[in-house]
PDB file of C-alpha atoms and ligand atoms in Angstrom:
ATOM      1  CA  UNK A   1     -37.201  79.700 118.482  1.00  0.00           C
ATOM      2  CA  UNK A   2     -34.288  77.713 116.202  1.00  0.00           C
ATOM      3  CA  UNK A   3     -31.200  80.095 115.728  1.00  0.00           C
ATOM      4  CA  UNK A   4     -29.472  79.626 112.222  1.00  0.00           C
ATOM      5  CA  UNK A   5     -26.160  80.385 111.614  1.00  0.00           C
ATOM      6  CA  UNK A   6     -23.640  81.050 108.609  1.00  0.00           C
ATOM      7  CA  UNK A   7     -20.838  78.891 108.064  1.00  0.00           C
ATOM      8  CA  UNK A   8     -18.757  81.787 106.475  1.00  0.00           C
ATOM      9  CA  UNK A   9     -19.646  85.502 106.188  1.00  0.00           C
ATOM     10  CA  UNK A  10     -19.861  85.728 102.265  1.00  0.00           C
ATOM     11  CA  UNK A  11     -23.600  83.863 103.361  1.00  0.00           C
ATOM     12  CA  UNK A  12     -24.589  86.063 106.124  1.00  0.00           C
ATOM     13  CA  UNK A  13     -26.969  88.158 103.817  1.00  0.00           C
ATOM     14  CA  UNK A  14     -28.481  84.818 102.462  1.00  0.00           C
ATOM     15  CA  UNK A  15     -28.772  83.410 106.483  1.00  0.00           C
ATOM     16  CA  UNK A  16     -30.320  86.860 107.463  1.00  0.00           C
ATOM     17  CA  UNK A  17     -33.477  86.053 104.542  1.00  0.00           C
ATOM     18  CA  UNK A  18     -33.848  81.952 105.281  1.00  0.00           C
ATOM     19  CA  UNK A  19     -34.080  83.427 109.164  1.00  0.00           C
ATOM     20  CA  UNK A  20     -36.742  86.330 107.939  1.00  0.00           C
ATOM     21  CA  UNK A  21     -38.804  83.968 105.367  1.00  0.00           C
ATOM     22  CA  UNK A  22     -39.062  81.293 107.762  1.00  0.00           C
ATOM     23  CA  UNK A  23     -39.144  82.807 111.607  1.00  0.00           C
ATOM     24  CA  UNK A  24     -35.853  81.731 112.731  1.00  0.00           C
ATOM     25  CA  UNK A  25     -33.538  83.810 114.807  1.00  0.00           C
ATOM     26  CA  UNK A  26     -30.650  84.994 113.131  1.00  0.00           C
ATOM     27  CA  UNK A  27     -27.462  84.866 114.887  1.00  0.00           C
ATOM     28  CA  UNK A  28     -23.280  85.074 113.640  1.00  0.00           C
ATOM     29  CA  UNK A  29     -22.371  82.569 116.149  1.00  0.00           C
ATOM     30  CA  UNK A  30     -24.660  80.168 118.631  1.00  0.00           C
ATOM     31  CA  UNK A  31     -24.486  81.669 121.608  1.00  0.00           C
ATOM     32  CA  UNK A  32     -22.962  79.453 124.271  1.00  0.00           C
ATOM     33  CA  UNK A  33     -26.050  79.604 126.981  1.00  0.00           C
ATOM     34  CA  UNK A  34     -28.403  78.544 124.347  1.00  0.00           C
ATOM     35  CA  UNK A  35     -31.165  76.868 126.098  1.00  0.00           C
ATOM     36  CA  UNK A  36     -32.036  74.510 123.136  1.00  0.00           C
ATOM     37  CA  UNK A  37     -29.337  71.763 121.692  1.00  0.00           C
ATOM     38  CA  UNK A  38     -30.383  72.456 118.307  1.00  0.00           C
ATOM     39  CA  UNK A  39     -29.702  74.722 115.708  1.00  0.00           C
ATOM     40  CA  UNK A  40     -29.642  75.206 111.350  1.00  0.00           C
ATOM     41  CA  UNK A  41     -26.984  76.463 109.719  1.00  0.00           C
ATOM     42  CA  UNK A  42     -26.060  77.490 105.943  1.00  0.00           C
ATOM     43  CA  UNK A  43     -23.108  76.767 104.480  1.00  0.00           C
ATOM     44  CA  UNK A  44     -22.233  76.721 100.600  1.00  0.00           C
ATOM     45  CA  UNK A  45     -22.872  73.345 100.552  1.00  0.00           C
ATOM     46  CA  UNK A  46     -26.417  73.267 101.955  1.00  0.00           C
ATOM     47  CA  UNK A  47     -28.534  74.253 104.971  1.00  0.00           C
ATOM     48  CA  UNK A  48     -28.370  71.747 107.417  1.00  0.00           C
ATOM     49  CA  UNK A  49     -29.438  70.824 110.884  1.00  0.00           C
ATOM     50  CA  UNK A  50     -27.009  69.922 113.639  1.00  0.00           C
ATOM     51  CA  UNK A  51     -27.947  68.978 117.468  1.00  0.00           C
ATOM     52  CA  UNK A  52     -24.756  69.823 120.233  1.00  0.00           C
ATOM     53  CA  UNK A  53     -24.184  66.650 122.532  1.00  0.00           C
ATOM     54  CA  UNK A  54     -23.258  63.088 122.573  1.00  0.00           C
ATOM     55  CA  UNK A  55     -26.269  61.776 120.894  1.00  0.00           C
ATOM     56  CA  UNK A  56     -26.283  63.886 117.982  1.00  0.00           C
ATOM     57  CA  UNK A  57     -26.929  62.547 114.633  1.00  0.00           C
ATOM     58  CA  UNK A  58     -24.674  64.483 112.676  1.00  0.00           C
ATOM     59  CA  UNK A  59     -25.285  67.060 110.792  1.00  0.00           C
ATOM     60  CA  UNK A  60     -28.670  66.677 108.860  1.00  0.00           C
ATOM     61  CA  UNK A  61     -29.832  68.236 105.297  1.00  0.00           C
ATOM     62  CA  UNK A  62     -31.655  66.759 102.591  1.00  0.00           C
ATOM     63  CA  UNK A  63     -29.695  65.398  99.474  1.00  0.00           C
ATOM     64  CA  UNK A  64     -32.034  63.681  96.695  1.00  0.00           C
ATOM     65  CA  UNK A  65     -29.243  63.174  94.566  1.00  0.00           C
ATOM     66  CA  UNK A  66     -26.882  60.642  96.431  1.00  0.00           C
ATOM     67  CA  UNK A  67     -26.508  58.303  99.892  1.00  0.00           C
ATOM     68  CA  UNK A  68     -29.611  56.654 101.051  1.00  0.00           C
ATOM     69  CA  UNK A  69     -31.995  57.958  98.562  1.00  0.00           C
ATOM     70  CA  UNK A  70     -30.322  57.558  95.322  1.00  0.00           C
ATOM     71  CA  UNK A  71     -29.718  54.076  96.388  1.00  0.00           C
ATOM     72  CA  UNK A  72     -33.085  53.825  96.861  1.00  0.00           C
ATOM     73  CA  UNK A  73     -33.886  55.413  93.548  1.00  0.00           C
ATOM     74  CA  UNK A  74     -31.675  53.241  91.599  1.00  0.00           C
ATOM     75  CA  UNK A  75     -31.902  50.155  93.663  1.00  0.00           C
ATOM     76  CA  UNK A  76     -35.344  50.626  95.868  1.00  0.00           C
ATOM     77  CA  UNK A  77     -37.207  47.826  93.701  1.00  0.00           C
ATOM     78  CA  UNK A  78     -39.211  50.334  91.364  1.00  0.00           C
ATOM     79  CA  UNK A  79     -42.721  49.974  91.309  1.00  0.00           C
ATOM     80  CA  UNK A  80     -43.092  46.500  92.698  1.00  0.00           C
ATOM     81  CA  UNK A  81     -41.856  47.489  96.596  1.00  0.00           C
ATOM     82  CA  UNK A  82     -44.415  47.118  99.067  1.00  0.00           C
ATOM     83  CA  UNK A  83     -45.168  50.847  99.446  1.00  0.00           C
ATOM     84  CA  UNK A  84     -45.264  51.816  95.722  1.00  0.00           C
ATOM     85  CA  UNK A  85     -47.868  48.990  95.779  1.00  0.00           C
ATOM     86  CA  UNK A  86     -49.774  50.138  98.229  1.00  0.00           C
ATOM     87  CA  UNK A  87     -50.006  53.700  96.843  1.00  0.00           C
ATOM     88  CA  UNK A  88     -51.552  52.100  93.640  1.00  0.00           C
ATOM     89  CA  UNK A  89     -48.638  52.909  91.542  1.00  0.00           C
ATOM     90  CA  UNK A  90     -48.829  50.066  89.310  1.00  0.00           C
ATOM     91  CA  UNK A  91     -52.005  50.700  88.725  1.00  0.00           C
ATOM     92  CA  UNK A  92     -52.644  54.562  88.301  1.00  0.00           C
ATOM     93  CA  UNK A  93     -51.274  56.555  85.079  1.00  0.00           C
ATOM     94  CA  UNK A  94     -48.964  59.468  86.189  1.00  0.00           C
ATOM     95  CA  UNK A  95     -50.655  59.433  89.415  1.00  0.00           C
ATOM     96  CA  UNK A  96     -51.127  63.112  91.290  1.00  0.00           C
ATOM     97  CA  UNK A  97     -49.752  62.329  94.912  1.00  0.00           C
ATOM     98  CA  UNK A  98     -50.051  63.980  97.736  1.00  0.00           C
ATOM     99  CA  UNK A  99     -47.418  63.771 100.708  1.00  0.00           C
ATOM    100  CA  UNK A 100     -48.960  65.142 103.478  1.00  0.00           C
ATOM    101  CA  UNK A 101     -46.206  64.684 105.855  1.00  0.00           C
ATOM    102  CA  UNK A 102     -43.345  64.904 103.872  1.00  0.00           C
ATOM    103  CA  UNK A 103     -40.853  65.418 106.500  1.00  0.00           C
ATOM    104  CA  UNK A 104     -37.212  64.844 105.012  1.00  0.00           C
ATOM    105  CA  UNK A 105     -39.024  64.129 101.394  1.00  0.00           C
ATOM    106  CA  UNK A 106     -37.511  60.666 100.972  1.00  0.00           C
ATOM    107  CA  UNK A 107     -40.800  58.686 100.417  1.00  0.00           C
ATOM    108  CA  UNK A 108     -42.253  61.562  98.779  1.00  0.00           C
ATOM    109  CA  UNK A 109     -38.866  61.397  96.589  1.00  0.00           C
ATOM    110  CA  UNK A 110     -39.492  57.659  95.652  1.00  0.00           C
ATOM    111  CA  UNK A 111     -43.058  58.121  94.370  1.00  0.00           C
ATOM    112  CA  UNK A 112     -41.680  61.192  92.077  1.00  0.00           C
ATOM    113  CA  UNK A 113     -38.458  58.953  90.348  1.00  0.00           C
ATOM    114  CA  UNK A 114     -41.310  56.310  90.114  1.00  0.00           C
ATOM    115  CA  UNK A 115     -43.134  58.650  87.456  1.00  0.00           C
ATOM    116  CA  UNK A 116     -46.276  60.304  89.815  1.00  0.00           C
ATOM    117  CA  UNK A 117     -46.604  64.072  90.401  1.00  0.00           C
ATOM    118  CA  UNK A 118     -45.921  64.702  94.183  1.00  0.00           C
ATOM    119  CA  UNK A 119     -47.194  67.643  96.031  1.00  0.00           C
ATOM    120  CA  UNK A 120     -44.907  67.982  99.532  1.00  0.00           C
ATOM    121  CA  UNK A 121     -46.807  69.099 102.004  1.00  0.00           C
ATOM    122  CA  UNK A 122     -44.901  69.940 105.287  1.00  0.00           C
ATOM    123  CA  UNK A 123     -46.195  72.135 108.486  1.00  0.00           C
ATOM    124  CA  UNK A 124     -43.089  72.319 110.671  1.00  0.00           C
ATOM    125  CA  UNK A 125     -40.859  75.679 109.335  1.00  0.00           C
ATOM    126  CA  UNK A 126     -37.705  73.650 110.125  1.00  0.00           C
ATOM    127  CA  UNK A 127     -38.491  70.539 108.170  1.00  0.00           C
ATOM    128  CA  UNK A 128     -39.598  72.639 105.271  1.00  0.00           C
ATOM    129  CA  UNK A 129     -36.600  74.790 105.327  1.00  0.00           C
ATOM    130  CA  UNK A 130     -34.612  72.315 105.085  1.00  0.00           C
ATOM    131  CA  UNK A 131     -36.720  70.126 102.824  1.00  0.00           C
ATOM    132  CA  UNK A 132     -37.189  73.295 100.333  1.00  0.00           C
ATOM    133  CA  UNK A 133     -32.865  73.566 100.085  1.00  0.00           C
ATOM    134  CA  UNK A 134     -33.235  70.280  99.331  1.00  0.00           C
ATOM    135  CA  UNK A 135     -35.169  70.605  96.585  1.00  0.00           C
ATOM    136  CA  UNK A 136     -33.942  74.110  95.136  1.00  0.00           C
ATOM    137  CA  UNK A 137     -30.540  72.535  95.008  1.00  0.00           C
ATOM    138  CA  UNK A 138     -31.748  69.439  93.269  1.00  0.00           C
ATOM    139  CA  UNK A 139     -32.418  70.842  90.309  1.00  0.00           C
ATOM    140  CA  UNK A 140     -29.296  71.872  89.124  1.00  0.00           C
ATOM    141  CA  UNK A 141     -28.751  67.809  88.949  1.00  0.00           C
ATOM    142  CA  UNK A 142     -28.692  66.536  85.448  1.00  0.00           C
ATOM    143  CA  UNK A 143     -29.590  63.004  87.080  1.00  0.00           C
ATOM    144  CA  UNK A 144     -32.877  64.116  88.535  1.00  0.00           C
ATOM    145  CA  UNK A 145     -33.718  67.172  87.470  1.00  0.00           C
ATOM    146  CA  UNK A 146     -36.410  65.520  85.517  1.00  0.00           C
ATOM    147  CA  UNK A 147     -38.019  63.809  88.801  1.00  0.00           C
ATOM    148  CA  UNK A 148     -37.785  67.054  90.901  1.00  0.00           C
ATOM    149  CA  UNK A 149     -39.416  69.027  87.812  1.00  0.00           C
ATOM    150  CA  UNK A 150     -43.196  66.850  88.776  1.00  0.00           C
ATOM    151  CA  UNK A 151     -42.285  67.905  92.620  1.00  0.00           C
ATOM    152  CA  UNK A 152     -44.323  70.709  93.983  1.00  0.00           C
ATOM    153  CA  UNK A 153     -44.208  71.872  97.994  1.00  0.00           C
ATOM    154  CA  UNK A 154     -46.877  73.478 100.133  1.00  0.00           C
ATOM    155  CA  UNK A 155     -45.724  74.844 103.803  1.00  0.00           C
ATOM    156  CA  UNK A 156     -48.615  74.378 105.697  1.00  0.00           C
ATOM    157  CA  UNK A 157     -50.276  71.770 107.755  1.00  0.00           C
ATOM    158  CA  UNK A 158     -52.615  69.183 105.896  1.00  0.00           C
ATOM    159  CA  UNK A 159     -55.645  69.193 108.450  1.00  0.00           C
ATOM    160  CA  UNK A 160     -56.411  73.168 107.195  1.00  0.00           C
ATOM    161  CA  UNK A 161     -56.940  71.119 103.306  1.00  0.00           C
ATOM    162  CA  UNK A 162     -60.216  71.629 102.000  1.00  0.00           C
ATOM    163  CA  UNK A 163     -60.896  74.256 104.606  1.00  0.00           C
ATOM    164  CA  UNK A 164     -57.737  77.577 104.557  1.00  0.00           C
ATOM    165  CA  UNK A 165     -55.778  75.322 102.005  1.00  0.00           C
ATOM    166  CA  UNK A 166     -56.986  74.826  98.522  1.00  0.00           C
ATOM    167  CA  UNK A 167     -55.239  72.404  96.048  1.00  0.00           C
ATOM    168  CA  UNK A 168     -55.347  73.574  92.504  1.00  0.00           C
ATOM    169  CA  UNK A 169     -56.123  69.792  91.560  1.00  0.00           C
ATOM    170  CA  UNK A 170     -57.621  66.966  93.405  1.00  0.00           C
ATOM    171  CA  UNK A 171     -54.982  63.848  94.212  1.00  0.00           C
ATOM    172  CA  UNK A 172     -55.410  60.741  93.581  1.00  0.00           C
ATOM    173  CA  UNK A 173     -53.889  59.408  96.611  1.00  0.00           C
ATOM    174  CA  UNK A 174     -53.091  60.674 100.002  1.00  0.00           C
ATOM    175  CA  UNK A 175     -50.264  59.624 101.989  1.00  0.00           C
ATOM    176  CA  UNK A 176     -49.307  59.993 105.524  1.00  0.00           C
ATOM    177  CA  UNK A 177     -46.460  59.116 107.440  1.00  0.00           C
ATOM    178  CA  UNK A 178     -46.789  60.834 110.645  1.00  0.00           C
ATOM    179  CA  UNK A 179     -43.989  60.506 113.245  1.00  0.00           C
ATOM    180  CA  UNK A 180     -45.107  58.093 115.614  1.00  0.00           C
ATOM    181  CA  UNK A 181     -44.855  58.807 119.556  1.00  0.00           C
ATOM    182  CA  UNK A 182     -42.005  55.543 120.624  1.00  0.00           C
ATOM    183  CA  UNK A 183     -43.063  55.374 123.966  1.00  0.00           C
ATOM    184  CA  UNK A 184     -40.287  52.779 125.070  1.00  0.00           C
ATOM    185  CA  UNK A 185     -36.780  54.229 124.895  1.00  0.00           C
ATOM    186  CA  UNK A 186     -35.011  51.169 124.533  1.00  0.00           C
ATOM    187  CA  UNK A 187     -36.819  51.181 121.282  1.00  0.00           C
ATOM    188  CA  UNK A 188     -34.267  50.768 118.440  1.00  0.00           C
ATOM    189  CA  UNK A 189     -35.122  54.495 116.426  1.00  0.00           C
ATOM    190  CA  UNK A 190     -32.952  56.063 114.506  1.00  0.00           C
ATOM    191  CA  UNK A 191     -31.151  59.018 115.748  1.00  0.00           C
ATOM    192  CA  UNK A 192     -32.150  61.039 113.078  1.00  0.00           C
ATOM    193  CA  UNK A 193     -35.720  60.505 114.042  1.00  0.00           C
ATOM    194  CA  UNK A 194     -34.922  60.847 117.711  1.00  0.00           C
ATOM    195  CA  UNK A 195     -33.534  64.647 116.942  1.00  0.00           C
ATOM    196  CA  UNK A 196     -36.799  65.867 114.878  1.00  0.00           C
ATOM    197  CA  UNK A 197     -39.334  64.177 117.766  1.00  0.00           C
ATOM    198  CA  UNK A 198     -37.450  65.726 120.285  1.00  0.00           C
ATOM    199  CA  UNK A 199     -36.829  69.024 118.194  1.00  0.00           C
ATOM    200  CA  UNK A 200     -41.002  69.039 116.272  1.00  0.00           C
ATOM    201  CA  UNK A 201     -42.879  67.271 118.496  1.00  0.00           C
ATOM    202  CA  UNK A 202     -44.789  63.980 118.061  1.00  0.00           C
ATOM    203  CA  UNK A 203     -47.863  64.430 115.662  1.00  0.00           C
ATOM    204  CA  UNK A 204     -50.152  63.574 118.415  1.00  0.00           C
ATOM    205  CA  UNK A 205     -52.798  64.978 116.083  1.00  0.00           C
ATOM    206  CA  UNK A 206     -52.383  62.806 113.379  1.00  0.00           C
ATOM    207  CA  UNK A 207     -55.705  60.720 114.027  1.00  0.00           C
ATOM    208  CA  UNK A 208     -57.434  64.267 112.745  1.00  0.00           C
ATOM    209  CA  UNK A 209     -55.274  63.953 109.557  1.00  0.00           C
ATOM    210  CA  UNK A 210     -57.122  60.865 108.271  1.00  0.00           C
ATOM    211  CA  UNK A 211     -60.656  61.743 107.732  1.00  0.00           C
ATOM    212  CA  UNK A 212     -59.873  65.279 106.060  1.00  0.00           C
ATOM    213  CA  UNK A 213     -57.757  62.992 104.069  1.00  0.00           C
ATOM    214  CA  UNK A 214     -60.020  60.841 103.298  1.00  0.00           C
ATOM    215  CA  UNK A 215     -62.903  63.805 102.051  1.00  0.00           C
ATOM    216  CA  UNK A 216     -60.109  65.203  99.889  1.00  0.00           C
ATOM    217  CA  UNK A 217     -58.124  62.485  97.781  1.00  0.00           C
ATOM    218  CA  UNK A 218     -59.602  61.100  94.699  1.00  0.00           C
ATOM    219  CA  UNK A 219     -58.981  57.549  95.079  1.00  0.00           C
ATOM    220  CA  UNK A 220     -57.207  56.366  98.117  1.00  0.00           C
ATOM    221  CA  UNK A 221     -55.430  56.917 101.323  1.00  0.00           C
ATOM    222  CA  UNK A 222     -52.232  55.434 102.648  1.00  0.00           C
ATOM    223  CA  UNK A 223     -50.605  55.396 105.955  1.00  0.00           C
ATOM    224  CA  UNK A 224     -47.431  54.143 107.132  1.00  0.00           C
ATOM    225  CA  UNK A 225     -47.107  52.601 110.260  1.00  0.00           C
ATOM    226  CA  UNK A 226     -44.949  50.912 112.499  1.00  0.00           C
ATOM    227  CA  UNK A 227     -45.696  47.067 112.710  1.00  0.00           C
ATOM    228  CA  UNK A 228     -47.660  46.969 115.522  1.00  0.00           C
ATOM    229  CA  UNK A 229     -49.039  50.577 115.826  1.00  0.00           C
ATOM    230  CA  UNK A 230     -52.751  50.797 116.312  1.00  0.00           C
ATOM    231  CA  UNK A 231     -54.907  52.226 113.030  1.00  0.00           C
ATOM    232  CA  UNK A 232     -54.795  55.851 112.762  1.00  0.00           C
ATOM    233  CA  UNK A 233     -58.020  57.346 114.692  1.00  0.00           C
ATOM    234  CA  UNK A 234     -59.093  53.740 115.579  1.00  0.00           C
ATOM    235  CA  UNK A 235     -59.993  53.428 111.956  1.00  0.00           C
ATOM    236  CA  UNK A 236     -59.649  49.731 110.097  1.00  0.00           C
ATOM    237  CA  UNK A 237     -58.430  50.525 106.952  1.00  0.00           C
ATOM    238  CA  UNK A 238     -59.817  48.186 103.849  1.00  0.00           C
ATOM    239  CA  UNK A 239     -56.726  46.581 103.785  1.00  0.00           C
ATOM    240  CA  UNK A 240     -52.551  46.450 104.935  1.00  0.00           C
ATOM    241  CA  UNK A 241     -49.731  45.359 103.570  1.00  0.00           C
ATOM    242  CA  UNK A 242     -47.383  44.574 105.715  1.00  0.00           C
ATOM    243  CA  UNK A 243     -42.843  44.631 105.918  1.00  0.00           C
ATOM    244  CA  UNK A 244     -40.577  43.555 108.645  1.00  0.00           C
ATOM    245  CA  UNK A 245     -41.321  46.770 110.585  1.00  0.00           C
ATOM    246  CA  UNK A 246     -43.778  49.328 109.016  1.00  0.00           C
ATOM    247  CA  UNK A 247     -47.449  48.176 107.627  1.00  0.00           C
ATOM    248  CA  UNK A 248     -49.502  50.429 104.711  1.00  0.00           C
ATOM    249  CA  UNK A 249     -52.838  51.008 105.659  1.00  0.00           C
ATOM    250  CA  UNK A 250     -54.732  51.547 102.633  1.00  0.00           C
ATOM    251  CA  UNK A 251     -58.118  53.181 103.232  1.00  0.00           C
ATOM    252  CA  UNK A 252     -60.975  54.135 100.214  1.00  0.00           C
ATOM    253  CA  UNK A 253     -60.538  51.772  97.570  1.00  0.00           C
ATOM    254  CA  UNK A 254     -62.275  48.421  96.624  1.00  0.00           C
ATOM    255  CA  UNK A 255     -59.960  46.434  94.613  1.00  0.00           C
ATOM    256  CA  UNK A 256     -56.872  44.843  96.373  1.00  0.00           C
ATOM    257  CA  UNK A 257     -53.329  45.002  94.961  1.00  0.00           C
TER     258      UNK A 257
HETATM  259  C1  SAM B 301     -42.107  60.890 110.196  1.00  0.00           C
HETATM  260  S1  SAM B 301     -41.986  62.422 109.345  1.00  0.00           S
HETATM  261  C2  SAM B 301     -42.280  61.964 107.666  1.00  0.00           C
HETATM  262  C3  SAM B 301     -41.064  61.366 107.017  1.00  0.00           C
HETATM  263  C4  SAM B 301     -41.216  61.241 105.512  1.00  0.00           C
HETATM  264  N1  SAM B 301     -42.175  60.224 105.146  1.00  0.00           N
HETATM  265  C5  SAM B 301     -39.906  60.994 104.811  1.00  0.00           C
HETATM  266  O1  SAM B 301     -39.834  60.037 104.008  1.00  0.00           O
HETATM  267  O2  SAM B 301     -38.930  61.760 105.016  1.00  0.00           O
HETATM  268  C6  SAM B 301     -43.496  63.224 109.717  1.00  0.00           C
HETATM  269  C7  SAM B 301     -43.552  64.668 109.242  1.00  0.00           C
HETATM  270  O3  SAM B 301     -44.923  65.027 109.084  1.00  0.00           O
HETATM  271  C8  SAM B 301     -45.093  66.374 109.432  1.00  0.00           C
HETATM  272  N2  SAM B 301     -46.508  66.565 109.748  1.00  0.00           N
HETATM  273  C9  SAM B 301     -47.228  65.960 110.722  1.00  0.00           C
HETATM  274  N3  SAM B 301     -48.508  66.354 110.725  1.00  0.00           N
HETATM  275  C10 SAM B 301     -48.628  67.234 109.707  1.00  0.00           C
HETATM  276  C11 SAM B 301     -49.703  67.997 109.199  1.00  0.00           C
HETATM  277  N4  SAM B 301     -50.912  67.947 109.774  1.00  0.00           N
HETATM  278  N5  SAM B 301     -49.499  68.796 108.141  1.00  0.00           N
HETATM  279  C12 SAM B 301     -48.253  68.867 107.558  1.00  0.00           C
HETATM  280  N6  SAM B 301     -47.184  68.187 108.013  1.00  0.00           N
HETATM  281  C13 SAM B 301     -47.360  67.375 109.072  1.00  0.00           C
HETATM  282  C14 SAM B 301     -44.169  66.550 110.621  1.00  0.00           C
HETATM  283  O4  SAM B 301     -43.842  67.909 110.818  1.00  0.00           O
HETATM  284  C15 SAM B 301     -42.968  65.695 110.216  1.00  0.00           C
HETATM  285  O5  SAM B 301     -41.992  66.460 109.545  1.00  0.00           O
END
């Protein structure tokens, strides 16, 4: 089990409920024979995730309102980029999306400052710790506070939809981004993505996630993947679209983009 820490004791009380809501072992300090090179910790700024060694990543939290994802926001290329395509966004009014594998919320993110409704839907406790800090502290941004209003979250994990999980209305699209299992080491992957495949695993059940998907969203279902990945569960999708390194499968619908 993940320890969490405080950075300072005025936030003890505050570490002591994240650990109890979310099933992570409090401690004041990490203890020094801790058998795992992760753990979160709170500080005023945010609740962030930091690994111990040489190949850490830095600390990591989720921040919709600058670096990487404002830039994106601002600069990302709005609704004609390749993945707002693929999700139909150009097409759909005020689309109702679901992300069913929202890990760090940054495509998830996109869609929302793009004008759909997102539901985030996240299974792993750490992710959505961190991704629901994210999010609470977002809204106290004049900038996006409008965007993160159309954001709702669901901890829990997306094969149970339909089944223990019921959505209160149907969405029009799908999407799923699991983290794929890199295989070759030399393989250029980010740190950051390293940390969270080493620290939640690699989704090696994601084939299952496409046909509940695909009995539950109204119109279509898209899947990121890397360039050269196979289909999810063997599946052909009705079409792709592709980037320099990641391919949309797009899976349900008739009409190309
Ligand atoms: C590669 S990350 C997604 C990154 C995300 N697209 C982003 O922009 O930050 C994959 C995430 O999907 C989550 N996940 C995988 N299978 C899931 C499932 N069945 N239900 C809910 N979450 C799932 C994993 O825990 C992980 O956090």
């Amino acid at each position: 089990m993940i320890s969490i820490i405080p950075s300072e004791a005025i936030l003890i009380e505050e570490t002591q409920q994240l650990a109890k809501h979310w099933g992570f072992n409090y401690a004041s300090i990490i203890p020094e024979n801790s058998a795992s090179p992760f753990y979160l910790q709170l500080t005023p700024q945010h609740l962030q995730l930091i690994q111990i060694g040489k190949n850490s990543p830095g600390a990591i939290f989720v921040d919709f309102t600058s670096g990487q994802v404002a830039h994106r926001r601002l600069y990302g290329g709005g609704k004609s980029q390749t993945m707002a395509k693929a999700i139909g966004l150009n097409k759909i009014s005020r689309p109702l999306i679901l992300d069913a594998t929202a890990g760090m919320g940054k495509d998830a993110f996109v869609f929302a400052s793009l004008g759909a409704r997102v539901i985030m839907m996240e299974r792993s406790p750490i992710s959505a710790a961190l991704l629901s800090d994210g999010l609470q502290r977002a809204t106290y941004d004049n900038d996006i506070a409008d965007i993160i209003q159309n954001i709702s979250f669901i901890f829990g994990d997306a094969r149970q939809l339909n089944s223990t999980i019921q959505l209160k209305e149907i969405p029009d699209v799908i999407y799923l981004d699991p983290m794929f299992p890199h295989r070759n080491k030399s393989a250029a992957i980010k740190k950051e993505m390293l940390a969270f495949q080493q620290l939640i695993g690699e989704d090696l059940d994601s084939d299952e996630l496409l046909d509940v998907c695909r009995k539950v969203a109204k119109q279509r279902v898209v899947v990121k993947r890397p360039i050269k990945a196979a289909f999810l569960n063997n599946t052909k999708p009705t079409y792709s679209m592709k980037m320099k390194k990641h391919r949309f499968d797009v899976y349900g619908c008739t009409s190309v983009v």
